[in-house]
Short mmCIF file of C-alpha atoms and ligand atoms in Angstrom, two decimals:
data_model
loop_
_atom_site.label_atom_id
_atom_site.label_comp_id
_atom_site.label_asym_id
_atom_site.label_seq_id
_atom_site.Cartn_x
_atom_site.Cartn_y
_atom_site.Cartn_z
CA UNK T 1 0.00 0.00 0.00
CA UNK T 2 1.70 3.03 -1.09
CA UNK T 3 1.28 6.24 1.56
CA UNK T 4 -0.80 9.04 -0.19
CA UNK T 5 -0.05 12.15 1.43
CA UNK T 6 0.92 11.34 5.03
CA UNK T 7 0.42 9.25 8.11
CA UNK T 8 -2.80 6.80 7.05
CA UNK T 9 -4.27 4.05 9.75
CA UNK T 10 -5.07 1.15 6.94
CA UNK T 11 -8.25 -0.15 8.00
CA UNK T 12 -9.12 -3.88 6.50
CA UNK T 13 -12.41 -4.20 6.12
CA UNK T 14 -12.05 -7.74 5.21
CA UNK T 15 -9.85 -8.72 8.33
CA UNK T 16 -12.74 -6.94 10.38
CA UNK T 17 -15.58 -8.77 8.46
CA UNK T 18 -13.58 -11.70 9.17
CA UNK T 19 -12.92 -11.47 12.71
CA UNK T 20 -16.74 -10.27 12.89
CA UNK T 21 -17.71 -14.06 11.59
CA UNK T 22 -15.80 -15.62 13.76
CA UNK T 23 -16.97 -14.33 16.68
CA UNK T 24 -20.18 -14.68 15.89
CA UNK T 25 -19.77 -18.62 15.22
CA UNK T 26 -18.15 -18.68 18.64
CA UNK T 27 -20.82 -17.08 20.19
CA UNK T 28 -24.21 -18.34 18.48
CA UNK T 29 -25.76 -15.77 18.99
CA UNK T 30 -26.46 -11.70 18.08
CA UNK T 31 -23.37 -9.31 18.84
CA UNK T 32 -23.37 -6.06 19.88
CA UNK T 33 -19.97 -4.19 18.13
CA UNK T 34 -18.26 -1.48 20.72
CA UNK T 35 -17.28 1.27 18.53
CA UNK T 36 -16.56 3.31 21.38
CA UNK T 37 -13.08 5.68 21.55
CA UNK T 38 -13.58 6.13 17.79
CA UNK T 39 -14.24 2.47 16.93
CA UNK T 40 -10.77 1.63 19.26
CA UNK T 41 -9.55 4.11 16.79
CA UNK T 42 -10.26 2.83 13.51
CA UNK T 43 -13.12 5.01 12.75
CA UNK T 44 -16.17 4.74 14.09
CA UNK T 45 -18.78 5.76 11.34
CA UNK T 46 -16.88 3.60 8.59
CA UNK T 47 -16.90 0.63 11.11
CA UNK T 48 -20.17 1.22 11.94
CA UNK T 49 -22.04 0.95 8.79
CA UNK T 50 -19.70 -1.97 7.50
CA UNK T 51 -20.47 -3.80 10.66
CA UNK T 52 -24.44 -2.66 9.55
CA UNK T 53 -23.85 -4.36 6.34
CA UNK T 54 -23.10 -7.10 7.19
CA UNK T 55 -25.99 -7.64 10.06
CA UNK T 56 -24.48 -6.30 13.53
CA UNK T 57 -27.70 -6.27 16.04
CA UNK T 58 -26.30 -3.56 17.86
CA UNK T 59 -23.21 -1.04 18.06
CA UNK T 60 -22.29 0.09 21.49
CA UNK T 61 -20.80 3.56 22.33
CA UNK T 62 -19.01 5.24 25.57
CA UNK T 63 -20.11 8.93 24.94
CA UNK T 64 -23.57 10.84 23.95
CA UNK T 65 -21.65 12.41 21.52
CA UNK T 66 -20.57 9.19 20.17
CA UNK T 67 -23.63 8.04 20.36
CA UNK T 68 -25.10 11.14 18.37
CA UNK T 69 -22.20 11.41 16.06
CA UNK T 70 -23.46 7.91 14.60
CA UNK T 71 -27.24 8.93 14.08
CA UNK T 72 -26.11 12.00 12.44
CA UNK T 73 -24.22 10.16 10.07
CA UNK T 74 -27.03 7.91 9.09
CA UNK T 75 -26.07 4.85 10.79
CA UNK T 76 -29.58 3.37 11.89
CA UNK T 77 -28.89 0.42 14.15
CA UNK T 78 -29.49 -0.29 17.28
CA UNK T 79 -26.92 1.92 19.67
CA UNK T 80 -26.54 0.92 23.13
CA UNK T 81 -24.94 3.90 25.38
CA UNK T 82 -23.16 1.71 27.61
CA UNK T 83 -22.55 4.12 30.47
CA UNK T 84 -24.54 6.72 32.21
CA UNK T 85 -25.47 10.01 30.75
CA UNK T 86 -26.27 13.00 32.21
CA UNK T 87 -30.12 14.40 32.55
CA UNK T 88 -29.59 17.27 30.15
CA UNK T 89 -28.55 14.91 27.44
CA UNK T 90 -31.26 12.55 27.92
CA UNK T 91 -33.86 14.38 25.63
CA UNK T 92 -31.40 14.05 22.66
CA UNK T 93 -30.69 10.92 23.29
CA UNK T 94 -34.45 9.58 23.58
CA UNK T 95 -35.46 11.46 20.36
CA UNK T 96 -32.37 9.98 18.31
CA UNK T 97 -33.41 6.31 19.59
CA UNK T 98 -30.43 6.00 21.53
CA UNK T 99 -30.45 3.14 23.63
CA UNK T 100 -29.99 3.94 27.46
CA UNK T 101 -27.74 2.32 30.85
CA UNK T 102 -30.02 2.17 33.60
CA UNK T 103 -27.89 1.54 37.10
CA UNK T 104 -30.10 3.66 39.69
CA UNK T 105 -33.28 4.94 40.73
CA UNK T 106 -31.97 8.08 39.77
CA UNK T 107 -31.07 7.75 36.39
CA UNK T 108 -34.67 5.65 35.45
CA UNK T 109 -36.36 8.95 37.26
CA UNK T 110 -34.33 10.93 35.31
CA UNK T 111 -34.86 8.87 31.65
CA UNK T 112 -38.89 9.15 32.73
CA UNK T 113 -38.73 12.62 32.91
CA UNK T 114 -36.82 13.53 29.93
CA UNK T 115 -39.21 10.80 27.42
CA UNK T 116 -41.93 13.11 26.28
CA UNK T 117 -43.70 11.53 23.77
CA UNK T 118 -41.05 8.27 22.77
CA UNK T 119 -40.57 5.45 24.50
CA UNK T 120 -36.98 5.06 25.86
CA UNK T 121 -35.38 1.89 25.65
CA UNK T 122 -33.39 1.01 28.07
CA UNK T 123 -30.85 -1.91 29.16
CA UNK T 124 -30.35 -2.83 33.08
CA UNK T 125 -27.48 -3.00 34.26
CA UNK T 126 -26.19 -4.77 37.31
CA UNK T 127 -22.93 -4.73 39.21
CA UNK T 128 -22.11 -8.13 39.87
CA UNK T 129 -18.49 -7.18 41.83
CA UNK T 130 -16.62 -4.70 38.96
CA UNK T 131 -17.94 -1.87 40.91
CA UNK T 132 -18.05 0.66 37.84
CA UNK T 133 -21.78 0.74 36.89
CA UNK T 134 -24.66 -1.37 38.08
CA UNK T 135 -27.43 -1.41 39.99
CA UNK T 136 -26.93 -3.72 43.12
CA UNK T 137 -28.65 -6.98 43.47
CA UNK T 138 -30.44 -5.55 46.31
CA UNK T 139 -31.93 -2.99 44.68
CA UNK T 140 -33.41 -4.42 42.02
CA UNK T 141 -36.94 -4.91 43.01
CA UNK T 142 -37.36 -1.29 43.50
CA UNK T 143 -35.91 -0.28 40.06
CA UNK T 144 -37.88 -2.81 38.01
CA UNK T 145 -41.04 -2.00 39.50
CA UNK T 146 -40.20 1.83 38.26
CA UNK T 147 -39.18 0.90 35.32
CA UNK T 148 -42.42 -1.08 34.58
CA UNK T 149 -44.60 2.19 35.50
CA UNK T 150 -42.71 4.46 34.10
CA UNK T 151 -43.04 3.99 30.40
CA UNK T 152 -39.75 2.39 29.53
CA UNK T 153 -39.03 -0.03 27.23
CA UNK T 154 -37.12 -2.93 28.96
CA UNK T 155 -35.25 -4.33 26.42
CA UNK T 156 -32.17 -5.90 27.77
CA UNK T 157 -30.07 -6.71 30.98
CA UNK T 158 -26.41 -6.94 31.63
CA UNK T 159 -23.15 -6.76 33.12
CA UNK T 160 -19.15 -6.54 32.64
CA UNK T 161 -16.76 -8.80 33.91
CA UNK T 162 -13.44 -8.42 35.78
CA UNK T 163 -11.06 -11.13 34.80
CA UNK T 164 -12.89 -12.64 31.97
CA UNK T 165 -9.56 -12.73 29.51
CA UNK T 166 -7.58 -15.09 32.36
CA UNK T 167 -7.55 -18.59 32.54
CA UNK T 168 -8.74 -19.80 34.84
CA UNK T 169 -11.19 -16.16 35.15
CA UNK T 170 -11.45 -16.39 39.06
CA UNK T 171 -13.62 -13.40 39.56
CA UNK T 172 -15.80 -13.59 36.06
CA UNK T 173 -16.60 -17.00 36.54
CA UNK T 174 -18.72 -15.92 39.89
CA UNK T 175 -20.03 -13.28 38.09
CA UNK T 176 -21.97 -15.05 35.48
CA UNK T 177 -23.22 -17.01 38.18
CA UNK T 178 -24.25 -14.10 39.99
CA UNK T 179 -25.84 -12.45 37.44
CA UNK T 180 -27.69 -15.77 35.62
CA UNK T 181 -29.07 -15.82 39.04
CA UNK T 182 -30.18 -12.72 39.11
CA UNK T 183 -31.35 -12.74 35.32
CA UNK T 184 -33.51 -15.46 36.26
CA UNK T 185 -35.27 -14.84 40.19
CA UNK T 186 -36.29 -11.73 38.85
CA UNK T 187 -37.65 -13.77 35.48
CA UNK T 188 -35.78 -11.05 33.38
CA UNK T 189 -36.91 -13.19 30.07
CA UNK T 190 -35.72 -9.95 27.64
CA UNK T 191 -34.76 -9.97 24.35
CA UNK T 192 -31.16 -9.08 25.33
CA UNK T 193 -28.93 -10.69 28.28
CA UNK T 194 -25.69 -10.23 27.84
CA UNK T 195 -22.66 -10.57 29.85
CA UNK T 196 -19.29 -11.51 27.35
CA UNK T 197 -16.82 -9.12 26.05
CA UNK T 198 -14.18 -10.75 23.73
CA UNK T 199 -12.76 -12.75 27.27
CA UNK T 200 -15.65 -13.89 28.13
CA UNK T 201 -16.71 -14.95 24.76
CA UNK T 202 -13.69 -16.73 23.51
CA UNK T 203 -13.65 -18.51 27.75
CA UNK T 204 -15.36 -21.59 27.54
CA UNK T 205 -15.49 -22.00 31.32
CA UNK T 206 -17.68 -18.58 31.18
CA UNK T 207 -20.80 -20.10 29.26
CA UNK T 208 -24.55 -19.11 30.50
CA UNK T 209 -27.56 -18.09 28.99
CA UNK T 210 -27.21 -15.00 26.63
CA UNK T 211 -28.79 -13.66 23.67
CA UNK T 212 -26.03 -11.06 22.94
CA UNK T 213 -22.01 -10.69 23.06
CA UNK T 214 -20.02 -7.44 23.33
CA UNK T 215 -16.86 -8.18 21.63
CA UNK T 216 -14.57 -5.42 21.31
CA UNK T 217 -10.83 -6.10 21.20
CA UNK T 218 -11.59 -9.06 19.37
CA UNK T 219 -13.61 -7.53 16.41
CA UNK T 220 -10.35 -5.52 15.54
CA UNK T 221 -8.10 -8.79 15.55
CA UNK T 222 -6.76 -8.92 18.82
CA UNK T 223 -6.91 -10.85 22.13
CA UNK T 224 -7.69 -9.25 25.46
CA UNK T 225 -4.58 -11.26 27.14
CA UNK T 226 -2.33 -13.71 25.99
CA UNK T 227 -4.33 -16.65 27.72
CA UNK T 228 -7.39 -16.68 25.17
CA UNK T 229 -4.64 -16.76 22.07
CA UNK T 230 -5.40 -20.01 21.18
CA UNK T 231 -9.02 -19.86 21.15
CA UNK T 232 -9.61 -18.06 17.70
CA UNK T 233 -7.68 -16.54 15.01
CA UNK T 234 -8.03 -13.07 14.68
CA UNK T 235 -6.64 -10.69 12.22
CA UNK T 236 -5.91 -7.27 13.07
CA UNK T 237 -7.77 -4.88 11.35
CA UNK T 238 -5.15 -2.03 11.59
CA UNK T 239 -2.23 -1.11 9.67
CA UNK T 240 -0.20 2.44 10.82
CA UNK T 241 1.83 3.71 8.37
CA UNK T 242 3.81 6.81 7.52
CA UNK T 243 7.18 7.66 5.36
CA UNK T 244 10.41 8.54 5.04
CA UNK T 245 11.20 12.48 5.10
CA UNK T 246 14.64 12.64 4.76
CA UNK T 247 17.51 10.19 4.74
CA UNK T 248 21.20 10.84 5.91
CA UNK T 249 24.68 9.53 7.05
CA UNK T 250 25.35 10.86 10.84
CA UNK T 251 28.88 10.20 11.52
CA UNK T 252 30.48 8.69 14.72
CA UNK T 253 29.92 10.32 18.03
CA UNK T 254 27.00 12.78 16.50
CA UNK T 255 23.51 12.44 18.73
CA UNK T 256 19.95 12.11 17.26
CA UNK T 257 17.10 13.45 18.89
CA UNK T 258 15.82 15.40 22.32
CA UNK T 259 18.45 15.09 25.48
CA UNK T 260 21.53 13.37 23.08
CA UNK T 261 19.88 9.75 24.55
CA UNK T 262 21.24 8.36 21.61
CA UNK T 263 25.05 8.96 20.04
CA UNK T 264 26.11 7.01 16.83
CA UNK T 265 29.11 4.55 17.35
CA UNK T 266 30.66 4.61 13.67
CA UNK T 267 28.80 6.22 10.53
CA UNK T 268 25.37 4.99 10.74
CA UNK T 269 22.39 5.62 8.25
CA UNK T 270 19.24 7.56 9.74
CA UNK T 271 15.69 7.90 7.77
CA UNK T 272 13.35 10.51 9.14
CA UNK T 273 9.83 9.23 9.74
CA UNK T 274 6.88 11.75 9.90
CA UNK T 275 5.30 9.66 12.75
CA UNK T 276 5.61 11.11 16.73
CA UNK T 277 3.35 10.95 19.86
CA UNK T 278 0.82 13.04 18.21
CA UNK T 279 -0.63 10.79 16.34
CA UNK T 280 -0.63 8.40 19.12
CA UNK T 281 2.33 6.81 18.75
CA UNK T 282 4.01 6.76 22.37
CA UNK T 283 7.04 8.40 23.62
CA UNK T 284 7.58 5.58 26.32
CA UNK T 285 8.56 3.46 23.14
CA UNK T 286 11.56 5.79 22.63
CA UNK T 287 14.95 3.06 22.99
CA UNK T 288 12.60 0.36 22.63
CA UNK T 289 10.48 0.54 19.45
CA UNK T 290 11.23 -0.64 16.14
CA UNK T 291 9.57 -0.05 12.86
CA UNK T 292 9.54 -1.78 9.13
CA UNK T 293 10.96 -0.36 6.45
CA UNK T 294 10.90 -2.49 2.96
CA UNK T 295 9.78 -5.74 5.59
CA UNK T 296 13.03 -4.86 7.54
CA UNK T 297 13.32 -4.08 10.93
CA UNK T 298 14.64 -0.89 11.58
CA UNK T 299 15.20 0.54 15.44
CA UNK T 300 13.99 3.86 16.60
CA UNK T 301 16.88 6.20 17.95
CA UNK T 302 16.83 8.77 19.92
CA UNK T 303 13.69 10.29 21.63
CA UNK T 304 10.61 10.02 19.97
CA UNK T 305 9.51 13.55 18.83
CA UNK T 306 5.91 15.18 18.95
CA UNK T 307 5.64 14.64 15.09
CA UNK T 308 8.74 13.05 13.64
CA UNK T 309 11.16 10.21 14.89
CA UNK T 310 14.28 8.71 13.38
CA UNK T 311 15.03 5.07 12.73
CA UNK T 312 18.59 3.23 12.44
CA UNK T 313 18.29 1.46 8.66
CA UNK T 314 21.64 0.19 8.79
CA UNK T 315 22.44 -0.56 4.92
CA UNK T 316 18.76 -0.66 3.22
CA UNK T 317 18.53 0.94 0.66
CA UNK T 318 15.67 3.99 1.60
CA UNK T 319 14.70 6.80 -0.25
CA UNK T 320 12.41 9.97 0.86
CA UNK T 321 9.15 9.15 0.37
CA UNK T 322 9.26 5.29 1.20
CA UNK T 323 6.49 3.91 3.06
CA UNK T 324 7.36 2.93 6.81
CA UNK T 325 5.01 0.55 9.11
CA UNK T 326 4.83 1.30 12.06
CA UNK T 327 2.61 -1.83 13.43
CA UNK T 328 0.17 -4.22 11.35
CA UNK T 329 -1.06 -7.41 11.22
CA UNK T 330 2.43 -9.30 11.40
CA UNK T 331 5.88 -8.40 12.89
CA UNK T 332 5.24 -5.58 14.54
CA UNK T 333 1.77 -5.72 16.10
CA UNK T 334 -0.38 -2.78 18.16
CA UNK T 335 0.35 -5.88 20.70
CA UNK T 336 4.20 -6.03 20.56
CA UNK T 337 4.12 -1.97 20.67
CA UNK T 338 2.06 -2.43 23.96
CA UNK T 339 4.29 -5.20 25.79
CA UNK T 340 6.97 -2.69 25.36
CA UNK T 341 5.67 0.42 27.09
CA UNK T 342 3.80 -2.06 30.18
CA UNK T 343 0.36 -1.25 28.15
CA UNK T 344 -2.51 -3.46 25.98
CA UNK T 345 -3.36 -3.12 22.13
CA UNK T 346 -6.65 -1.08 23.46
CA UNK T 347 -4.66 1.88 24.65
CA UNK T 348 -2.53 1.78 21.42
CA UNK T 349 -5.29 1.25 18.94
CA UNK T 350 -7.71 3.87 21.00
CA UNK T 351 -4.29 6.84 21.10
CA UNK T 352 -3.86 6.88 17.41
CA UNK T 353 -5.21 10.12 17.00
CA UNK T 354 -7.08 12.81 14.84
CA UNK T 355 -3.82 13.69 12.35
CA UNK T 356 -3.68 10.42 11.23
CA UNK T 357 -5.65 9.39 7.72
CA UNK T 358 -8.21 6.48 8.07
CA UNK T 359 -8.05 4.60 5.06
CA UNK T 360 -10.66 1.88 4.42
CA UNK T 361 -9.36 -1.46 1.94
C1 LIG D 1 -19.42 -2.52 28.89
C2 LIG D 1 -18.44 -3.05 27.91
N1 LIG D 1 -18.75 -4.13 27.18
C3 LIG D 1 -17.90 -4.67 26.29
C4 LIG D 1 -16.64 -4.15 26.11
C5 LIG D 1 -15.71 -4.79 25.12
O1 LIG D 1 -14.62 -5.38 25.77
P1 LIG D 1 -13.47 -6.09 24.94
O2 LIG D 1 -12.92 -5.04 24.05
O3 LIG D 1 -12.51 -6.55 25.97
O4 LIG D 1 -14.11 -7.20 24.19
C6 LIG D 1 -16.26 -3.04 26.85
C7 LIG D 1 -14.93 -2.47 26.66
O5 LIG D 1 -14.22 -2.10 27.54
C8 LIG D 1 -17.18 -2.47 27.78
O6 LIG D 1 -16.84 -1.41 28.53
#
């Protein structure tokens, strides 16, 4: 793939309609697709309507402005907002069919008062021990008995799991259990009960009743942890690439980059690369990051700039212009990048940022 103009994030749509089959085999049932932080970064109005095409049941979204971005871009599936949102944006949300978290009292008084003339749909959650949203067991009774007077639309019940991506998943496994029981003393018999992200999905040892899956990680080709690996193939649906700018000889003893952290040792070749932390692309990899060049490996020297860093390519032969990858599907993966600065492929994937081209193949 030859670089256009400048830094591009190659999205394959094939490795994410791939990876979107799979997962849905697994599961056996309907998926919800988190597009949340920008669709992990890949775009989240492109991967929303290709996920559309080919039959998602629902997309799920972190922000109302995520949430409303979508609608405004035509995208008319089902969107689950999958954490709370404030009262004043409730109206908006209602009218554009967006459907709602319910955790407390509070926010199902709040949803009531905000419906005019629609019927909100909303999704129950409980906390079954990750203590970030959730109604407790507890305090159930009193919630669904609001919800049923208040004019709601009851359409689903869930919750999100701790540990499900470790084998054996210690805390998840409880969890299900908790929240199966839960699903079923208070006969919650809705069209949607769902409980997996990617972990729990690809976790055998994690299996209960559900009519839906929220794989995230997994729908852009990678695993949540290195214990489900060998549970599915998935392709990563990311490619980050840039080019060269310039290309140079620096002779012994001279220093590239920020604070001298790097000094050549006998005439070395440098290539430019118009890719820095900016676009995502973290400083903590500075000294430890390598990127491919022609399907070689070429090491990063010196600091990692704001919108440029330099790369050792020993005796290739590189010429401005030159395409440069800086993580894809092989080699060098969003994964690798992550091991290196203590991190997962979410925070990569979800940090490549605004500058950077999304370019759909
Ligand atoms: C509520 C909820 N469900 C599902 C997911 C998807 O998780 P994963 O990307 O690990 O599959 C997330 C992501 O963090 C989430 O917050």
């Amino acid at each position: 793939v030859d670089v256009a103009v400048d830094a591009q994030a190659i999205i394959s749509l094939r490795a994410l309609s791939d990876n979107y089959q799979t997962l849905k085999a697994l599961a056996g049932c309907a998926l919800l697709a988190p597009i949340k932080a920008n669709g992990y970064g890949h775009g989240a109005v492109a991967i929303a309507k290709h996920l559309e095409h080919l039959g998602v049941a629902y997309l799920g979204v972190a922000t109302v402005f995520e949430a409303l971005e979508l609608r405004q871009a035509g995208v008319v599936a089902p969107i689950l907002l999958l954490t709370a949102s404030q009262p004043s944006a409730l109206a908006a949300l209602i009218e554009q069919n967006i459907t709602l978290t319910v955790s407390t009292l509070a926010q199902a008084e709040a949803i009531a008062a905000a419906k005019r003339h629609y019927t909100p749909k909303v999704h129950l959650k409980i906390n079954t021990g990750l203590n970030r949203l959730g109604a407790e067991p507890s305090d159930l009774p009193a919630l669904l008995a609001f919800i049923a007077k208040a004019g709601c639309e009851l359409e689903g019940v869930y919750t999100h799991l701790i540990d499900s991506e470790d084998l054996p998943a210690v805390y998840a496994s409880q969890q299900v259990e908790l929240f199966s029981q839960q699903v079923q003393q208070h006969q919650l018999d809705l069209p949607y009960i769902h409980y997996a992200n990617t972990g729990a999905l690809l976790n055998p040892a994690l299996l209960a009743r559900q009519t839906l899956v929220r794989p995230g990680i997994g729908l852009y080709g990678y695993h949540p942890g290195p214990d489900t690996s060998h549970l599915a193939e998935l392709t990563p649906v990311m490619t980050l690439k840039s080019w060269v700018t310039l290309v140079k000889t620096v002779a012994t003893g001279a220093v590239v980059s920020y604070n001298a952290l790097w000094q050549a040792k006998q005439p070395t070749h440098i290539a430019t690369v118009r890719m820095g932390y900016a676009d995502g692309y973290k400083r903590g990899l500075t000294g430890k990051a390598s990127v491919l060049i022609a399907g070689q490996v070429c090491p990063i020297v010196g600091r990692i700039c704001m919108d440029q860093l330099m790369v050792d390519i020993a005796d290739l032969d590189v010429a401005v212009g030159d395409p440069v990858t800086l993580f894809g599907p092989k080699t060098i993966t969003a994964e690798t990048l992550a091991n290196l600065v203590g991190t997962n492929s979410y925070e990569i994937l979800t940090s490549i940022g605004p500058r950077v081209e999304r370019v759909y193949q």
